[in-house]
Amino acid sequence: MQTSRVPAAVDALLAILRASPALEGIRIVDGPEAVNLTDRHRIHVGWQPGDSAAVSLEQSWNAAGARTRDEAFSISCYAESRSGDRDMAGRRAKVFEIVAAVEQALRATNDAPEAPTLNGTVLWAELTAGDLTQAQSEGSLAGLAFTVTCQARI
């Protein structure tokens, strides 16, 4: 018996992002990773800087009879774009381009009709929140912490 759809949903989100042609050349990381300045563009799934929760979840009974439960959860994610120059506008535009590709990867298409359900692991998933950070240190960096919110039935 399943007690949560979180593990399957995180795995499916990683698979969808890694298979997305629009994200080719972007490093897709499962959780946190040591800083690697050679990777100019990356997405972390299940991690945001300064946040200790990879996923936040809530469950409740679906109906009387206690046969199924509804589960709502949010997967913490982080996209980053960095370069050795001082072009902050370029980094900001690139990080929003990366997150737009994530949002597009979560939409149903003829090639990926199950994308909004994370390949059938949840009822639906969508990108719901974001926070932009910017820094100038050995070049420019723009990061966008975002959340993929999901609804499931277990």
PDB file of C-alpha atoms in Angstrom:
ATOM      1  CA  MET A   1       0.000   0.000   0.000  1.00  0.00           C
ATOM      2  CA  GLN A   2       1.327   3.423  -0.918  1.00  0.00           C
ATOM      3  CA  THR A   3       1.574   6.029   1.811  1.00  0.00           C
ATOM      4  CA  SER A   4       2.659   8.861  -0.493  1.00  0.00           C
ATOM      5  CA  ARG A   5       3.046   9.703  -4.175  1.00  0.00           C
ATOM      6  CA  VAL A   6       6.021  11.994  -3.434  1.00  0.00           C
ATOM      7  CA  PRO A   7       8.878   9.598  -4.343  1.00  0.00           C
ATOM      8  CA  ALA A   8       7.294   8.595  -7.661  1.00  0.00           C
ATOM      9  CA  ALA A   9       6.380  12.201  -8.498  1.00  0.00           C
ATOM     10  CA  VAL A  10       9.905  13.520  -7.872  1.00  0.00           C
ATOM     11  CA  ASP A  11      11.364  10.716 -10.011  1.00  0.00           C
ATOM     12  CA  ALA A  12       8.854  11.467 -12.791  1.00  0.00           C
ATOM     13  CA  LEU A  13       9.586  15.209 -12.682  1.00  0.00           C
ATOM     14  CA  LEU A  14      13.300  14.499 -13.039  1.00  0.00           C
ATOM     15  CA  ALA A  15      12.639  12.168 -15.984  1.00  0.00           C
ATOM     16  CA  ILE A  16      10.374  14.695 -17.739  1.00  0.00           C
ATOM     17  CA  LEU A  17      12.904  17.509 -17.366  1.00  0.00           C
ATOM     18  CA  ARG A  18      15.829  15.341 -18.485  1.00  0.00           C
ATOM     19  CA  ALA A  19      13.876  14.282 -21.591  1.00  0.00           C
ATOM     20  CA  SER A  20      12.799  17.815 -22.548  1.00  0.00           C
ATOM     21  CA  PRO A  21      14.492  19.030 -25.761  1.00  0.00           C
ATOM     22  CA  ALA A  22      14.096  22.631 -24.557  1.00  0.00           C
ATOM     23  CA  LEU A  23      16.312  21.824 -21.553  1.00  0.00           C
ATOM     24  CA  GLU A  24      19.124  20.200 -23.539  1.00  0.00           C
ATOM     25  CA  GLY A  25      22.433  21.474 -22.179  1.00  0.00           C
ATOM     26  CA  ILE A  26      20.905  22.361 -18.783  1.00  0.00           C
ATOM     27  CA  ARG A  27      22.181  20.190 -15.913  1.00  0.00           C
ATOM     28  CA  ILE A  28      19.229  18.584 -14.082  1.00  0.00           C
ATOM     29  CA  VAL A  29      20.236  17.771 -10.483  1.00  0.00           C
ATOM     30  CA  ASP A  30      18.389  15.479  -8.049  1.00  0.00           C
ATOM     31  CA  GLY A  31      18.453  17.412  -4.773  1.00  0.00           C
ATOM     32  CA  PRO A  32      21.406  19.483  -3.571  1.00  0.00           C
ATOM     33  CA  GLU A  33      24.860  19.335  -5.071  1.00  0.00           C
ATOM     34  CA  ALA A  34      28.197  20.880  -4.295  1.00  0.00           C
ATOM     35  CA  VAL A  35      28.789  24.100  -6.215  1.00  0.00           C
ATOM     36  CA  ASN A  36      30.290  23.426  -9.613  1.00  0.00           C
ATOM     37  CA  LEU A  37      31.149  26.693 -11.343  1.00  0.00           C
ATOM     38  CA  THR A  38      31.727  24.935 -14.656  1.00  0.00           C
ATOM     39  CA  ASP A  39      27.989  24.228 -14.976  1.00  0.00           C
ATOM     40  CA  ARG A  40      26.644  27.575 -16.181  1.00  0.00           C
ATOM     41  CA  HIS A  41      22.961  26.566 -16.187  1.00  0.00           C
ATOM     42  CA  ARG A  42      21.246  24.074 -13.889  1.00  0.00           C
ATOM     43  CA  ILE A  43      17.960  23.011 -12.314  1.00  0.00           C
ATOM     44  CA  HIS A  44      17.773  21.379  -8.894  1.00  0.00           C
ATOM     45  CA  VAL A  45      14.691  19.252  -8.152  1.00  0.00           C
ATOM     46  CA  GLY A  46      14.002  18.785  -4.458  1.00  0.00           C
ATOM     47  CA  TRP A  47      16.255  21.632  -3.264  1.00  0.00           C
ATOM     48  CA  GLN A  48      16.324  25.410  -2.892  1.00  0.00           C
ATOM     49  CA  PRO A  49      19.092  27.512  -1.321  1.00  0.00           C
ATOM     50  CA  GLY A  50      18.352  28.253   2.329  1.00  0.00           C
ATOM     51  CA  ASP A  51      15.367  25.868   2.476  1.00  0.00           C
ATOM     52  CA  SER A  52      15.679  22.605   4.357  1.00  0.00           C
ATOM     53  CA  ALA A  53      12.499  20.993   2.932  1.00  0.00           C
ATOM     54  CA  ALA A  54      12.806  19.147  -0.380  1.00  0.00           C
ATOM     55  CA  VAL A  55       9.029  18.557  -0.457  1.00  0.00           C
ATOM     56  CA  SER A  56       6.220  19.832   1.767  1.00  0.00           C
ATOM     57  CA  LEU A  57       3.120  17.652   1.936  1.00  0.00           C
ATOM     58  CA  GLU A  58      -0.307  17.357   3.517  1.00  0.00           C
ATOM     59  CA  GLN A  59      -2.742  14.451   3.496  1.00  0.00           C
ATOM     60  CA  SER A  60      -6.392  14.078   4.452  1.00  0.00           C
ATOM     61  CA  TRP A  61      -9.116  11.484   4.031  1.00  0.00           C
ATOM     62  CA  ASN A  62     -10.868  11.775   0.679  1.00  0.00           C
ATOM     63  CA  ALA A  63     -14.333  10.844   1.960  1.00  0.00           C
ATOM     64  CA  ALA A  64     -16.184   9.004   4.658  1.00  0.00           C
ATOM     65  CA  GLY A  65     -15.159   5.385   4.935  1.00  0.00           C
ATOM     66  CA  ALA A  66     -11.421   6.121   5.041  1.00  0.00           C
ATOM     67  CA  ARG A  67     -10.629   4.242   1.833  1.00  0.00           C
ATOM     68  CA  THR A  68      -8.574   6.840  -0.029  1.00  0.00           C
ATOM     69  CA  ARG A  69      -6.581   9.902   0.919  1.00  0.00           C
ATOM     70  CA  ASP A  70      -5.915  13.152  -0.885  1.00  0.00           C
ATOM     71  CA  GLU A  71      -2.334  14.337  -0.895  1.00  0.00           C
ATOM     72  CA  ALA A  72      -1.183  17.852  -1.759  1.00  0.00           C
ATOM     73  CA  PHE A  73       2.508  18.574  -1.964  1.00  0.00           C
ATOM     74  CA  SER A  74       4.992  21.100  -3.253  1.00  0.00           C
ATOM     75  CA  ILE A  75       8.365  20.127  -4.703  1.00  0.00           C
ATOM     76  CA  SER A  76      11.052  22.744  -4.065  1.00  0.00           C
ATOM     77  CA  CYS A  77      13.131  23.490  -7.171  1.00  0.00           C
ATOM     78  CA  TYR A  78      15.843  25.957  -8.132  1.00  0.00           C
ATOM     79  CA  ALA A  79      17.114  27.137 -11.509  1.00  0.00           C
ATOM     80  CA  GLU A  80      20.354  29.033 -11.912  1.00  0.00           C
ATOM     81  CA  SER A  81      22.226  30.791 -14.687  1.00  0.00           C
ATOM     82  CA  ARG A  82      25.731  32.180 -14.219  1.00  0.00           C
ATOM     83  CA  SER A  83      28.447  33.675 -16.377  1.00  0.00           C
ATOM     84  CA  GLY A  84      31.850  35.238 -15.939  1.00  0.00           C
ATOM     85  CA  ASP A  85      30.690  38.673 -17.106  1.00  0.00           C
ATOM     86  CA  ARG A  86      28.601  41.401 -15.441  1.00  0.00           C
ATOM     87  CA  ASP A  87      25.536  40.987 -17.701  1.00  0.00           C
ATOM     88  CA  MET A  88      22.828  40.652 -15.051  1.00  0.00           C
ATOM     89  CA  ALA A  89      20.040  41.263 -17.581  1.00  0.00           C
ATOM     90  CA  GLY A  90      21.328  38.325 -19.629  1.00  0.00           C
ATOM     91  CA  ARG A  91      21.429  36.007 -16.596  1.00  0.00           C
ATOM     92  CA  ARG A  92      17.956  37.089 -15.486  1.00  0.00           C
ATOM     93  CA  ALA A  93      16.541  36.489 -18.967  1.00  0.00           C
ATOM     94  CA  LYS A  94      18.245  33.078 -19.167  1.00  0.00           C
ATOM     95  CA  VAL A  95      16.985  31.834 -15.783  1.00  0.00           C
ATOM     96  CA  PHE A  96      13.417  32.808 -16.701  1.00  0.00           C
ATOM     97  CA  GLU A  97      13.903  31.050 -20.065  1.00  0.00           C
ATOM     98  CA  ILE A  98      14.970  27.898 -18.181  1.00  0.00           C
ATOM     99  CA  VAL A  99      11.940  28.009 -15.864  1.00  0.00           C
ATOM    100  CA  ALA A 100       9.650  28.682 -18.843  1.00  0.00           C
ATOM    101  CA  ALA A 101      10.994  25.469 -20.379  1.00  0.00           C
ATOM    102  CA  VAL A 102      10.150  23.638 -17.123  1.00  0.00           C
ATOM    103  CA  GLU A 103       6.620  25.015 -17.236  1.00  0.00           C
ATOM    104  CA  GLN A 104       6.288  24.000 -20.886  1.00  0.00           C
ATOM    105  CA  ALA A 105       7.563  20.493 -20.079  1.00  0.00           C
ATOM    106  CA  LEU A 106       4.701  20.146 -17.561  1.00  0.00           C
ATOM    107  CA  ARG A 107       2.044  20.909 -20.186  1.00  0.00           C
ATOM    108  CA  ALA A 108       0.251  18.211 -22.137  1.00  0.00           C
ATOM    109  CA  THR A 109       1.387  17.806 -25.734  1.00  0.00           C
ATOM    110  CA  ASN A 110       0.830  15.176 -28.410  1.00  0.00           C
ATOM    111  CA  ASP A 111       4.271  13.748 -27.587  1.00  0.00           C
ATOM    112  CA  ALA A 112       3.783  13.945 -23.799  1.00  0.00           C
ATOM    113  CA  PRO A 113       0.057  13.770 -22.945  1.00  0.00           C
ATOM    114  CA  GLU A 114       0.802  12.580 -19.382  1.00  0.00           C
ATOM    115  CA  ALA A 115       3.230  15.408 -18.501  1.00  0.00           C
ATOM    116  CA  PRO A 116       0.735  17.359 -16.325  1.00  0.00           C
ATOM    117  CA  THR A 117       0.160  14.214 -14.261  1.00  0.00           C
ATOM    118  CA  LEU A 118       3.918  13.577 -13.967  1.00  0.00           C
ATOM    119  CA  ASN A 119       3.455  10.490 -16.105  1.00  0.00           C
ATOM    120  CA  GLY A 120       0.459   9.285 -14.116  1.00  0.00           C
ATOM    121  CA  THR A 121       1.984   9.617 -10.648  1.00  0.00           C
ATOM    122  CA  VAL A 122      -0.341  12.493  -9.585  1.00  0.00           C
ATOM    123  CA  LEU A 123      -3.718  13.913 -10.591  1.00  0.00           C
ATOM    124  CA  TRP A 124      -2.073  17.166 -11.702  1.00  0.00           C
ATOM    125  CA  ALA A 125       1.123  19.190 -11.305  1.00  0.00           C
ATOM    126  CA  GLU A 126       1.880  22.812 -12.049  1.00  0.00           C
ATOM    127  CA  LEU A 127       4.519  25.445 -11.472  1.00  0.00           C
ATOM    128  CA  THR A 128       3.021  27.771  -8.841  1.00  0.00           C
ATOM    129  CA  ALA A 129       5.562  30.103  -7.186  1.00  0.00           C
ATOM    130  CA  GLY A 130       8.979  31.638  -7.655  1.00  0.00           C
ATOM    131  CA  ASP A 131      11.552  33.933  -6.028  1.00  0.00           C
ATOM    132  CA  LEU A 132      14.338  35.590  -8.034  1.00  0.00           C
ATOM    133  CA  THR A 133      17.775  36.187  -6.523  1.00  0.00           C
ATOM    134  CA  GLN A 134      20.708  37.934  -8.193  1.00  0.00           C
ATOM    135  CA  ALA A 135      24.391  38.259  -7.304  1.00  0.00           C
ATOM    136  CA  GLN A 136      27.596  39.689  -8.684  1.00  0.00           C
ATOM    137  CA  SER A 137      30.605  37.633  -7.579  1.00  0.00           C
ATOM    138  CA  GLU A 138      33.181  36.412 -10.063  1.00  0.00           C
ATOM    139  CA  GLY A 139      30.565  37.226 -12.671  1.00  0.00           C
ATOM    140  CA  SER A 140      26.799  37.494 -12.662  1.00  0.00           C
ATOM    141  CA  LEU A 141      24.356  34.949 -11.283  1.00  0.00           C
ATOM    142  CA  ALA A 142      20.567  34.806 -11.371  1.00  0.00           C
ATOM    143  CA  GLY A 143      18.684  32.123  -9.486  1.00  0.00           C
ATOM    144  CA  LEU A 144      14.984  31.382  -9.441  1.00  0.00           C
ATOM    145  CA  ALA A 145      13.616  29.258  -6.586  1.00  0.00           C
ATOM    146  CA  PHE A 146      10.308  27.805  -7.779  1.00  0.00           C
ATOM    147  CA  THR A 147       7.710  25.318  -6.652  1.00  0.00           C
ATOM    148  CA  VAL A 148       5.966  22.517  -8.521  1.00  0.00           C
ATOM    149  CA  THR A 149       2.674  21.894  -6.721  1.00  0.00           C
ATOM    150  CA  CYS A 150       0.933  18.529  -7.059  1.00  0.00           C
ATOM    151  CA  GLN A 151      -2.352  16.909  -6.105  1.00  0.00           C
ATOM    152  CA  ALA A 152      -2.593  13.130  -5.761  1.00  0.00           C
ATOM    153  CA  ARG A 153      -4.925  10.433  -4.493  1.00  0.00           C
ATOM    154  CA  ILE A 154      -3.565   7.488  -2.524  1.00  0.00           C
TER     155      ILE A 154
END
